[in-house]
CSV table of C-alpha atoms and ligand atoms in Angstrom, one decimal:
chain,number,residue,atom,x,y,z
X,1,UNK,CA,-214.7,130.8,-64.3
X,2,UNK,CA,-216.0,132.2,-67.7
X,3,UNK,CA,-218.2,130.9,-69.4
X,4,UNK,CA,-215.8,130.6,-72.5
X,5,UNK,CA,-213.4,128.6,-71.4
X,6,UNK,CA,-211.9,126.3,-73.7
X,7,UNK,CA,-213.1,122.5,-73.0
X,8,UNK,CA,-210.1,121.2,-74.8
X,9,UNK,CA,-206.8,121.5,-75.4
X,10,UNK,CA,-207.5,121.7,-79.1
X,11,UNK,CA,-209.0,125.2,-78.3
X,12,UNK,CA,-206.5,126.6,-77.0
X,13,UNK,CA,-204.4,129.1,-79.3
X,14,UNK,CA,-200.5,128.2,-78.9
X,15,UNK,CA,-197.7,128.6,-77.4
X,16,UNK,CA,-200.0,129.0,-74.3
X,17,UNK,CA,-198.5,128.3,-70.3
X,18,UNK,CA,-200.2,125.0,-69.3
X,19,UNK,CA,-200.5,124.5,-65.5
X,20,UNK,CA,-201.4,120.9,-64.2
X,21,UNK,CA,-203.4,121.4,-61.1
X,22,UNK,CA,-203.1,118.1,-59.7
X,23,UNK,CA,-199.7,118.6,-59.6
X,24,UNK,CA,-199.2,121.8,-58.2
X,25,UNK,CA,-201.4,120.7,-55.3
X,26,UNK,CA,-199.7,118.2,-54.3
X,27,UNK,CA,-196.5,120.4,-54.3
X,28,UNK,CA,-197.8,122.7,-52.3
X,29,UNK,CA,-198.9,120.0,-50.0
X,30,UNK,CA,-195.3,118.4,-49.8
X,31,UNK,CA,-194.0,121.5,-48.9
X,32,UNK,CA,-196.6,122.2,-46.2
X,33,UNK,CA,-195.8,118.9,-45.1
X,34,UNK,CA,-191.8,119.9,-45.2
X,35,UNK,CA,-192.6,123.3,-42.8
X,36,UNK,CA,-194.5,121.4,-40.5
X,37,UNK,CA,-191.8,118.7,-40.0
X,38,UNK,CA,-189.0,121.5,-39.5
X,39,UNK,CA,-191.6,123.7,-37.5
X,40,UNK,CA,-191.3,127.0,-39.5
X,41,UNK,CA,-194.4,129.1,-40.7
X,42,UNK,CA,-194.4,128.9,-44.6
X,43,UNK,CA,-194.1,132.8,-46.5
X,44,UNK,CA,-193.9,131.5,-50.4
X,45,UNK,CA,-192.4,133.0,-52.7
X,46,UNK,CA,-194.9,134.3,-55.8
X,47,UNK,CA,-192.3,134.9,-58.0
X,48,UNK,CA,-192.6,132.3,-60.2
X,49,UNK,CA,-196.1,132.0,-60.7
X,50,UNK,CA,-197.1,135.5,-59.8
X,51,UNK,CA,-200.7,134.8,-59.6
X,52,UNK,CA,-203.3,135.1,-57.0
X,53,UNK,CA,-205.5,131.7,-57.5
X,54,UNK,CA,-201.9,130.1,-57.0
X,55,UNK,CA,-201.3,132.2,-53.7
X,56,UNK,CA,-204.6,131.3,-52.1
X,57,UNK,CA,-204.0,127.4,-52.4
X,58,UNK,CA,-200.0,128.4,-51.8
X,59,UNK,CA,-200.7,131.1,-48.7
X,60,UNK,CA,-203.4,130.3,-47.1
X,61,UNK,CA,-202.0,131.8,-44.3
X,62,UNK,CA,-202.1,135.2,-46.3
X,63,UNK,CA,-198.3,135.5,-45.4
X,64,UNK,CA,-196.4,135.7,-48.6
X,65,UNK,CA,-193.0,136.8,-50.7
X,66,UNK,CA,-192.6,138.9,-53.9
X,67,UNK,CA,-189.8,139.8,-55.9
X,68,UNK,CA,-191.9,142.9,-57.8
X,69,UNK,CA,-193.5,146.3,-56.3
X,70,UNK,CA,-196.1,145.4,-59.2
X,71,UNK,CA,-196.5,141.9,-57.7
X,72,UNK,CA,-196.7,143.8,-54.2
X,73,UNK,CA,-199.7,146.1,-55.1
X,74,UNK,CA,-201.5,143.5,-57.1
X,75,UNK,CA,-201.9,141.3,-54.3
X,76,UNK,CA,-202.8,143.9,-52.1
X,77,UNK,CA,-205.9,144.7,-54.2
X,78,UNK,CA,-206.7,140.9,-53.7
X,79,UNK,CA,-206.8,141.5,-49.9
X,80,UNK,CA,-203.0,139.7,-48.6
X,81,UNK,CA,-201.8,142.3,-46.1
X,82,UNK,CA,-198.8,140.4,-45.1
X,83,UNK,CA,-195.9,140.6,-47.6
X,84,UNK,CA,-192.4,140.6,-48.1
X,85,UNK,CA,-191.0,142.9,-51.0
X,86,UNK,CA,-187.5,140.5,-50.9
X,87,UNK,CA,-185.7,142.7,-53.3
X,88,UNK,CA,-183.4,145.4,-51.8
X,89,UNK,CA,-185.2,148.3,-52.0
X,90,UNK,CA,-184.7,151.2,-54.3
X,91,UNK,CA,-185.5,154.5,-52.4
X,92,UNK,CA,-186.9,156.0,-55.2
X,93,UNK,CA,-189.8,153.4,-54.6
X,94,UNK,CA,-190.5,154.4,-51.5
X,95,UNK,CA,-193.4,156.4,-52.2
X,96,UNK,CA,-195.5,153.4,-53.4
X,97,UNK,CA,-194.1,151.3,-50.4
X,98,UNK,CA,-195.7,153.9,-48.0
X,99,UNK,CA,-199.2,153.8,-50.3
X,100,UNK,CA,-198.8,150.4,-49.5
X,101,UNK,CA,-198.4,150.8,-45.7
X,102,UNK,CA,-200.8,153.6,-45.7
X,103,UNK,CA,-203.9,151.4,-47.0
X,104,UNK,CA,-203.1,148.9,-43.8
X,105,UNK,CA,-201.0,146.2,-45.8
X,106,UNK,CA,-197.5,145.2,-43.6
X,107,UNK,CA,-195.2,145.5,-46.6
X,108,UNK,CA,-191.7,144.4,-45.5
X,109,UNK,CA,-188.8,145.8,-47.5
X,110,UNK,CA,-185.5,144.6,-47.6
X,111,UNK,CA,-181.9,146.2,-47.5
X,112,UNK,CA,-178.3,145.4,-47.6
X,113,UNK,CA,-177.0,148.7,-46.7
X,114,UNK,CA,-176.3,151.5,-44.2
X,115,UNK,CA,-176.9,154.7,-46.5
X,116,UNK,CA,-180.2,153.2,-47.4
X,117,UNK,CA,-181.3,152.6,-43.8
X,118,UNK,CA,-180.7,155.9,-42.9
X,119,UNK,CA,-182.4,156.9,-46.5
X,120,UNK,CA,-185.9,154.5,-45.8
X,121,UNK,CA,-185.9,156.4,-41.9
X,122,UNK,CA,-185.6,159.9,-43.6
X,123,UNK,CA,-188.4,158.9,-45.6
X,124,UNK,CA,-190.9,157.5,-42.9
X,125,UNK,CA,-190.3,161.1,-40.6
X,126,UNK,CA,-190.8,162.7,-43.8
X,127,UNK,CA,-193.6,160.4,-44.4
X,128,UNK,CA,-195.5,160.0,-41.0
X,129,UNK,CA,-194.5,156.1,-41.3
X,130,UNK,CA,-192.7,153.5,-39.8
X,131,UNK,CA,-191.5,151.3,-42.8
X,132,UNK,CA,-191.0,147.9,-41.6
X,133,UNK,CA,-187.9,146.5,-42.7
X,134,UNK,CA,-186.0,142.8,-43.4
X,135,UNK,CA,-182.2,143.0,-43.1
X,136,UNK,CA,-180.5,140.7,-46.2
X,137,UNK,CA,-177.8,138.5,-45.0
X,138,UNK,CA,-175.8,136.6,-47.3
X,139,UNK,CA,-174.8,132.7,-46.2
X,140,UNK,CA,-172.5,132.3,-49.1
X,141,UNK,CA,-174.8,133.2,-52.5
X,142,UNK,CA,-172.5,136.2,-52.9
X,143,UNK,CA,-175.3,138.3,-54.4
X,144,UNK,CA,-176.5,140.9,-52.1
X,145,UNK,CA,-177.0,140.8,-47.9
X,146,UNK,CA,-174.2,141.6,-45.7
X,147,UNK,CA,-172.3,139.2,-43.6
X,148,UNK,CA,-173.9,138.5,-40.2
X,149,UNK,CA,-171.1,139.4,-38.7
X,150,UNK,CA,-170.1,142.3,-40.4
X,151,UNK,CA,-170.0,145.8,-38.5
X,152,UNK,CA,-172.7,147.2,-41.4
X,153,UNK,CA,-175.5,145.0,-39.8
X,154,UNK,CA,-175.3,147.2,-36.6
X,155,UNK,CA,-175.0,150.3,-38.5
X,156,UNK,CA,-177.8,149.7,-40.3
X,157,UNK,CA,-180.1,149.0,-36.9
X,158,UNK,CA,-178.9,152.2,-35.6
X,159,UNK,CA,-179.9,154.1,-39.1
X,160,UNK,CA,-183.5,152.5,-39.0
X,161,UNK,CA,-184.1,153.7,-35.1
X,162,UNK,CA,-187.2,156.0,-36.5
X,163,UNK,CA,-189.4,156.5,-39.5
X,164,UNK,CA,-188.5,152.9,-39.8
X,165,UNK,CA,-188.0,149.3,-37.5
X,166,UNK,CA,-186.0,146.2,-38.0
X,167,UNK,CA,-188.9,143.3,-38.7
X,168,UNK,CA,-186.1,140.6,-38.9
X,169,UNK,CA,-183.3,139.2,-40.8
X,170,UNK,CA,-183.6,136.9,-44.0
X,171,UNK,CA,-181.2,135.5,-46.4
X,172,UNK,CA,-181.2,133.2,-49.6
X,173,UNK,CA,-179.0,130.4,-49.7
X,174,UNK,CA,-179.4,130.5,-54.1
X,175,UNK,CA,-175.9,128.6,-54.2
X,176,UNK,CA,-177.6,125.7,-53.7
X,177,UNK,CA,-178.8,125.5,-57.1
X,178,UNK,CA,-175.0,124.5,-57.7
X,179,UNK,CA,-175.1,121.6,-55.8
X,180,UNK,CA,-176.4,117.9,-57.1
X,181,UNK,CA,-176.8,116.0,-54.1
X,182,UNK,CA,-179.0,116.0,-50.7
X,183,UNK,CA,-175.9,116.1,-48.4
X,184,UNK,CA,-174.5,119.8,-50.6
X,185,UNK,CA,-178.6,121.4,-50.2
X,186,UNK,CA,-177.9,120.5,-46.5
X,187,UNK,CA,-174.4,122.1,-46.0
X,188,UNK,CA,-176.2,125.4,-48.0
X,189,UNK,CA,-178.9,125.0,-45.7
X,190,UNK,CA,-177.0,125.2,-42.7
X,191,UNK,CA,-175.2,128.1,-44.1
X,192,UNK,CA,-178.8,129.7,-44.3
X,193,UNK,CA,-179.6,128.5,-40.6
X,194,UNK,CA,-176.4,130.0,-39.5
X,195,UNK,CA,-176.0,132.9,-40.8
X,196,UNK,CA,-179.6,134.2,-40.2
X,197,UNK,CA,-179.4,133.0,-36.5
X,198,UNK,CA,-176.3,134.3,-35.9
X,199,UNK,CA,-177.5,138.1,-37.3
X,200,UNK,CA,-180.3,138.1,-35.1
X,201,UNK,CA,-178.9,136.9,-32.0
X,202,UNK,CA,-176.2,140.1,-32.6
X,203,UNK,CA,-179.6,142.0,-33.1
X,204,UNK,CA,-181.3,141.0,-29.9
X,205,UNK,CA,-178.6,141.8,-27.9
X,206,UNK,CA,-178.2,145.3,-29.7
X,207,UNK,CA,-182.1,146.1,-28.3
X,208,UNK,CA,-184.1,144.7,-31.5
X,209,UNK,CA,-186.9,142.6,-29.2
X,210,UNK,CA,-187.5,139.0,-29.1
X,211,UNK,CA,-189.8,138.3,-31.3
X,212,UNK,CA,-187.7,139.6,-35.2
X,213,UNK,CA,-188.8,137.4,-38.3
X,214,UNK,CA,-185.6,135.2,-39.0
X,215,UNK,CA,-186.4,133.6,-42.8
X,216,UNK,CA,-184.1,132.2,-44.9
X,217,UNK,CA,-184.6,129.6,-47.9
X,218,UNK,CA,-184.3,128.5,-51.2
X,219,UNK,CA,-186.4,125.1,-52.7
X,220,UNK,CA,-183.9,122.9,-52.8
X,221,UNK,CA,-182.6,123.9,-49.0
X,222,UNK,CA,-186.0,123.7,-47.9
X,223,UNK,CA,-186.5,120.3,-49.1
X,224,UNK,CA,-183.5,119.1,-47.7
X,225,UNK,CA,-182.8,121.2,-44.7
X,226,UNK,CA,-181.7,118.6,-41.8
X,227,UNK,CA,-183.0,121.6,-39.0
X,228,UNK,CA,-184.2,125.0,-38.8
X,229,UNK,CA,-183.6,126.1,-35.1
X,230,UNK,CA,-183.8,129.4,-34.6
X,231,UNK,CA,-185.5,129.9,-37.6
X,232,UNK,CA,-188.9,131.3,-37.8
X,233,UNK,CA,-190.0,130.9,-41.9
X,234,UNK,CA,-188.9,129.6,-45.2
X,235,UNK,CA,-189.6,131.5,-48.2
X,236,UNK,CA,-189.4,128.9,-51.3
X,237,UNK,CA,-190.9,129.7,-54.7
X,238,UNK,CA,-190.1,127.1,-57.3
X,239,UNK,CA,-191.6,124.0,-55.5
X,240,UNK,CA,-195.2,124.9,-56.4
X,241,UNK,CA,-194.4,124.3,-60.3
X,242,UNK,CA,-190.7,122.7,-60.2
X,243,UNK,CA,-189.0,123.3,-63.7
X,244,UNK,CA,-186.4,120.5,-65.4
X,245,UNK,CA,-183.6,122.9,-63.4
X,246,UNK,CA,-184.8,121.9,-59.7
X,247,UNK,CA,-184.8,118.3,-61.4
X,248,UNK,CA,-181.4,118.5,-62.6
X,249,UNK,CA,-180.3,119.7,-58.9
X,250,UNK,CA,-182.5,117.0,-57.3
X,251,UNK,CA,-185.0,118.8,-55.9
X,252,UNK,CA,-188.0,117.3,-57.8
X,253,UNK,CA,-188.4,114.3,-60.3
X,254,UNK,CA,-190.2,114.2,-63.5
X,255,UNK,CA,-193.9,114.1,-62.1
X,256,UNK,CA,-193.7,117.0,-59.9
X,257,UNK,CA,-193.1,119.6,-63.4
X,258,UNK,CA,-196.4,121.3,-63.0
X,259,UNK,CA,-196.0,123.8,-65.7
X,260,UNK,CA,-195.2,123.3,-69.2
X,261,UNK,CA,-195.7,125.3,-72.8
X,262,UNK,CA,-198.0,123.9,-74.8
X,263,UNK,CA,-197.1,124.7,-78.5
X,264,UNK,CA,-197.9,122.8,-81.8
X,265,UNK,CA,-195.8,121.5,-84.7
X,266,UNK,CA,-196.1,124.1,-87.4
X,267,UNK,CA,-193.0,122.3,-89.7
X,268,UNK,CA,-191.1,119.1,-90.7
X,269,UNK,CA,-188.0,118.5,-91.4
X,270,UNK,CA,-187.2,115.2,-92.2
X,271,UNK,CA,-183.9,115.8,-94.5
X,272,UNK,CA,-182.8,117.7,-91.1
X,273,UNK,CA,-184.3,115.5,-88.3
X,274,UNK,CA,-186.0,118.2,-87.1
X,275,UNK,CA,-189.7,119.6,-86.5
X,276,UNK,CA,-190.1,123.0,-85.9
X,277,UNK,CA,-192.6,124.2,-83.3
X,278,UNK,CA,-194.3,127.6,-82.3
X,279,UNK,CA,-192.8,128.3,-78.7
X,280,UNK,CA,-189.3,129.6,-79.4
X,281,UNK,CA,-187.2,132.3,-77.2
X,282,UNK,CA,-189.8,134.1,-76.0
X,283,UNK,CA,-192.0,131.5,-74.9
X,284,UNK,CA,-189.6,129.4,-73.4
X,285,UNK,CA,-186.7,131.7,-72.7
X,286,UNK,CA,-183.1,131.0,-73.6
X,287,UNK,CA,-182.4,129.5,-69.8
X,288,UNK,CA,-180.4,127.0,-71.5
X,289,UNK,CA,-180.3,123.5,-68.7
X,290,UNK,CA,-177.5,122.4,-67.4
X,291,UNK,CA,-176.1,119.4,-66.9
X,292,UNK,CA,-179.1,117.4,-66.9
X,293,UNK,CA,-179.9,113.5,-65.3
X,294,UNK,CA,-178.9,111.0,-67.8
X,295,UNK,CA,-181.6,110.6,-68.9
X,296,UNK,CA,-182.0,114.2,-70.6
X,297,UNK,CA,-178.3,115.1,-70.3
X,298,UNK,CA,-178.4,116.8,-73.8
X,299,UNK,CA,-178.2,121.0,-73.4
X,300,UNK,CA,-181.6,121.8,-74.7
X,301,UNK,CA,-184.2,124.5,-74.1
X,302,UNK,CA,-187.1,122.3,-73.3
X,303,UNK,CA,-187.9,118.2,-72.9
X,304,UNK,CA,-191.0,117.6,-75.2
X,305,UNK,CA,-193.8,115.6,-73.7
X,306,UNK,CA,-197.0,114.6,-75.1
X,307,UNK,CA,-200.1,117.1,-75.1
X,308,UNK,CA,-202.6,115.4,-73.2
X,309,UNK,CA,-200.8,113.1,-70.9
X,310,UNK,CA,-197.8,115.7,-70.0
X,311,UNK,CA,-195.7,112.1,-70.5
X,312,UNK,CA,-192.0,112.9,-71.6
X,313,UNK,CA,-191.4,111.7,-75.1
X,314,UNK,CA,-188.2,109.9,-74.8
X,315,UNK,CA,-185.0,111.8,-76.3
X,316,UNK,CA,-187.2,114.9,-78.0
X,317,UNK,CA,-185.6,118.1,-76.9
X,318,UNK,CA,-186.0,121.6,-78.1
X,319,UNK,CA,-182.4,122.1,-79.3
X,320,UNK,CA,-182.1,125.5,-81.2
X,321,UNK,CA,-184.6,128.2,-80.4
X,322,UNK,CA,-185.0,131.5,-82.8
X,323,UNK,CA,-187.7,134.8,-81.5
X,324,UNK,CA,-190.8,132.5,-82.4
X,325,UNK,CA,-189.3,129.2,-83.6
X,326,UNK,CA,-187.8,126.1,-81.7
X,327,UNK,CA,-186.0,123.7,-83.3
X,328,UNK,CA,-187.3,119.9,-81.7
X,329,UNK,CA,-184.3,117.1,-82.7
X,330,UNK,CA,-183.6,113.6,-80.8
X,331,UNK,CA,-180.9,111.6,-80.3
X,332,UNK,CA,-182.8,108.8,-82.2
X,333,UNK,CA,-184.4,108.6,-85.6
X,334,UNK,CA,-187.7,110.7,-85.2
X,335,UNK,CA,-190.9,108.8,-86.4
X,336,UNK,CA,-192.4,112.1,-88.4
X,337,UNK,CA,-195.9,110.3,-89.2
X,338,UNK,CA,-196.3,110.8,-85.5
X,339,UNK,CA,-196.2,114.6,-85.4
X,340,UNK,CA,-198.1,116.1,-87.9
X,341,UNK,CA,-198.0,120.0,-88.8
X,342,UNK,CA,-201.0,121.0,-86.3
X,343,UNK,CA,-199.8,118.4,-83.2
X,344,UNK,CA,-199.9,119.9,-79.7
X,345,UNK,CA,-196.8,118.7,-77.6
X,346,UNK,CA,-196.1,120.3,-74.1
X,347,UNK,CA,-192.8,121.3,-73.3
X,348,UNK,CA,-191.5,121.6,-70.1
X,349,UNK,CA,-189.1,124.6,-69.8
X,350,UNK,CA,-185.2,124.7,-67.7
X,351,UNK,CA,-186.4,128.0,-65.9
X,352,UNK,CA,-190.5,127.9,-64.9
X,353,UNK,CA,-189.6,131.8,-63.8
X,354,UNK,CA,-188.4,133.3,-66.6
X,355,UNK,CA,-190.9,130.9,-68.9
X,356,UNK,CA,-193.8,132.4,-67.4
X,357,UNK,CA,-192.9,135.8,-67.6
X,358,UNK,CA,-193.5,136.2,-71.1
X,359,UNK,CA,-197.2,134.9,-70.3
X,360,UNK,CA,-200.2,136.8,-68.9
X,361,UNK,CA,-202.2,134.2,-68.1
X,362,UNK,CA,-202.3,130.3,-66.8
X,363,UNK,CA,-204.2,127.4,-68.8
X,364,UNK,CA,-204.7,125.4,-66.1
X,365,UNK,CA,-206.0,121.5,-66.7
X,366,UNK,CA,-206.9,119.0,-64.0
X,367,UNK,CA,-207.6,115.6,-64.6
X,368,UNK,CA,-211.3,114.5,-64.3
X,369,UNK,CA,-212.3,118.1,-65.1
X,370,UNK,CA,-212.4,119.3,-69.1
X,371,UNK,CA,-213.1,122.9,-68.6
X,372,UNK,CA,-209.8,124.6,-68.9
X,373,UNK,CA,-209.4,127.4,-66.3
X,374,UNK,CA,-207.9,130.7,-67.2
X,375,UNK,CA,-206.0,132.1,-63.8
X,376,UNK,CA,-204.5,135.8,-64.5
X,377,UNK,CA,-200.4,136.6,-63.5
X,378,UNK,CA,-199.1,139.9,-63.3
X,379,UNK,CA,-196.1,140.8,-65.3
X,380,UNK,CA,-193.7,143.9,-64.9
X,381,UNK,CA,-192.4,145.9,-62.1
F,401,LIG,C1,-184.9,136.3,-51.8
F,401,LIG,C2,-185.4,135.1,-52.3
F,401,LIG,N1,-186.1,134.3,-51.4
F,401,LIG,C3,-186.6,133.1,-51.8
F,401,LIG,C4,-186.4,132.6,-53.1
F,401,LIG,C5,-187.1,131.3,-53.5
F,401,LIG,O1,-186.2,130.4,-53.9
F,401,LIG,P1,-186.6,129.2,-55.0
F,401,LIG,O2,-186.8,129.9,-56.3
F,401,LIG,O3,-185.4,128.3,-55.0
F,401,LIG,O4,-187.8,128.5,-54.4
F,401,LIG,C6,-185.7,133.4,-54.0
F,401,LIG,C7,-185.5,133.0,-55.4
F,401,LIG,O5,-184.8,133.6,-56.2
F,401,LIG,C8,-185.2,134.7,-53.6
F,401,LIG,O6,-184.5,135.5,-54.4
């Protein structure tokens, strides 16, 4: 830690991406606690906070996700040799993939697709390498990953037979995030279990070995998942920091939202109910929520909270958002006298993801401790 850290909030320049510790920890527990119970190894996903002071309390294991070659080589230069690239490979990349493998990190890449397969084994003969790869199966998401069943999963084993081996089979069951109930994250779930299991049992018995990686999840599947036989990980990525989203599906409450915008009032509008604030599309994104709880079933681009206590201010929502404006309105009269041009609020954002992208860096607070920390992300691809 620096020795100019900022001691207060005050000090901090806004909009800046607050992350509440205390919090986050015990996220990370609860989900420890969630692998244990369904006896799965834990490989989370970095995507959302992309940082490697998150990943050592997150991964202690050294076993981790990424969505980003960038996110893939800056972890490797902070020593985690075990990571999934969980984004269908392009081939063009495959040059930094095998500087990757070359320096003794197992990068596993993904791939929905024949051609490919028989592209990455070109490239590991041409390479000298064996690239180590995940087949993507799709359990009903309808985004990428073939059907376990489908002819195009043995194709691709017999396109990978060398320059490149089949690590396992994973899949992401992201249609959960359409569900709102526990019993609908269990169906999707299930669809995960199945549809993983059933790929690599057609796998083993077309000469793949015993002991394949078979990974599936999404957060709200794996905090509702009923069973996981067969299964060997879960990859969730959201659960460390939760955003108002994963609470709108039910897959956190209000006290688990870890990360939140800071920004400060910069105008009043009392003639238009409105204040104005510094964190507007960029900072926040223009995710806009969806249906919401009640209790913050307006659309909006952010719930506004108080600065210090991160406690939701009933009814203020970010409602419009311009490049470096948001518009802050509530259902009930606003009392103006109570935020001041120069007043720090914290807003909690629909999509922690693509909130955090626009940021370099976490401010991250801790009750019982006033030094701020500054923990770096990496951005880009
Ligand atoms: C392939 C893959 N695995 C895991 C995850 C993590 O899911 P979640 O963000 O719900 O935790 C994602 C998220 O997009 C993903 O794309």
């Amino acid at each position: 830690m620096s020795a100019g850290n900022p001691t207060s909030l005050a000090e901090v320049a806004t909009p800046a991406l607050l992350l509440d510790r205390d919090r986050l920890e015990a996220n990370i527990r609860r989900m420890e606690m969630r692998a244990t119970q369904l006896g799965v190894e834990l490989r989370p996903h970095l995507k959302t906070t992309k940082s490697v002071d998150v990943a050592r309390l997150a991964a202690p294991s050294g076993r981790i996700t990424v969505s980003t070659l960038r996110e893939a080589e800056y972890f490797a230069q902070h020593g985690f040799r075990d990571i999934f690239y969980a984004v269908a490979i392009n081939p063009q990349k495959l040059g930094r993939v095998g500087a990757l493998l070359a320096q003794g990190v197992r990068l596993l890449i993904s791939l929905d697709d024949p051609a490919v397969a028989a592209q990455v084994a070109q490239a590991g003969r041409a390479l000298g390498l064996v690239f180590p790869v995940m087949i993507e199966i799709d359990s009903g998401e309808e985004r990428s990953g073939v059907d376990a069943a489908s002819p195009d999963l043995l194709a691709i084993v017999d396109a990978l037979r060398s320059g490149a081996q089949v690590a396992g089979v994973f899949t992401h069951g992201g249609h959960s995030y359409l569900g709102r109930s526990i019993e609908e994250h269990q169906a999707v779930a299930e669809q995960e279990r199945v549809a993983v299991t059933t790929a690599a049992a057609r796998l083993r018995a077309h000469g793949c070995g015993n002991d394949l990686i078979v990974s599936l999840g999404s957060t709200p599947t794996v905090n509702h998942a009923r069973n996981l036989t067969g299964v060997t990980e879960a990859r969730p990525g959201v659960y460390m920091v939760y955003d108002l989203f994963q609470w709108d599906v039910g897959a956190c409450g209000p006290d688990d939202l870890a990360l939140s915008v800071l920004t400060s009032v910069i105008g009043q509008h009392p003639s238009r109910s409105q204040l104005v604030i510094d964190a507007g599309a960029i900072a926040l994104s223009k995710d806009l929520g969806t249906h919401g709880p009640e209790d913050h079933a307006v659309p909006a681009y952010g719930l506004i909270a108080d600065a210090q206590t991160g406690q939701l201010i009933a009814d203020l929502h970010v409602h419009t958002v311009y490049q470096e404006h948001g518009i802050v309105r509530s259902q009930r009269p606003i009392d103006f006298s109570a935020f001041p041009v120069g007043r720090q609020l914290r807003v909690y954002m629909n999509h922690a993801c693509l909130t955090a992208a626009a940021f370099d860096q976490f401010h991250v607070v801790q009750a019982d401790n006033p030094e701020i920390a500054l923990w770096d992300r990496v951005n880009g691809w």
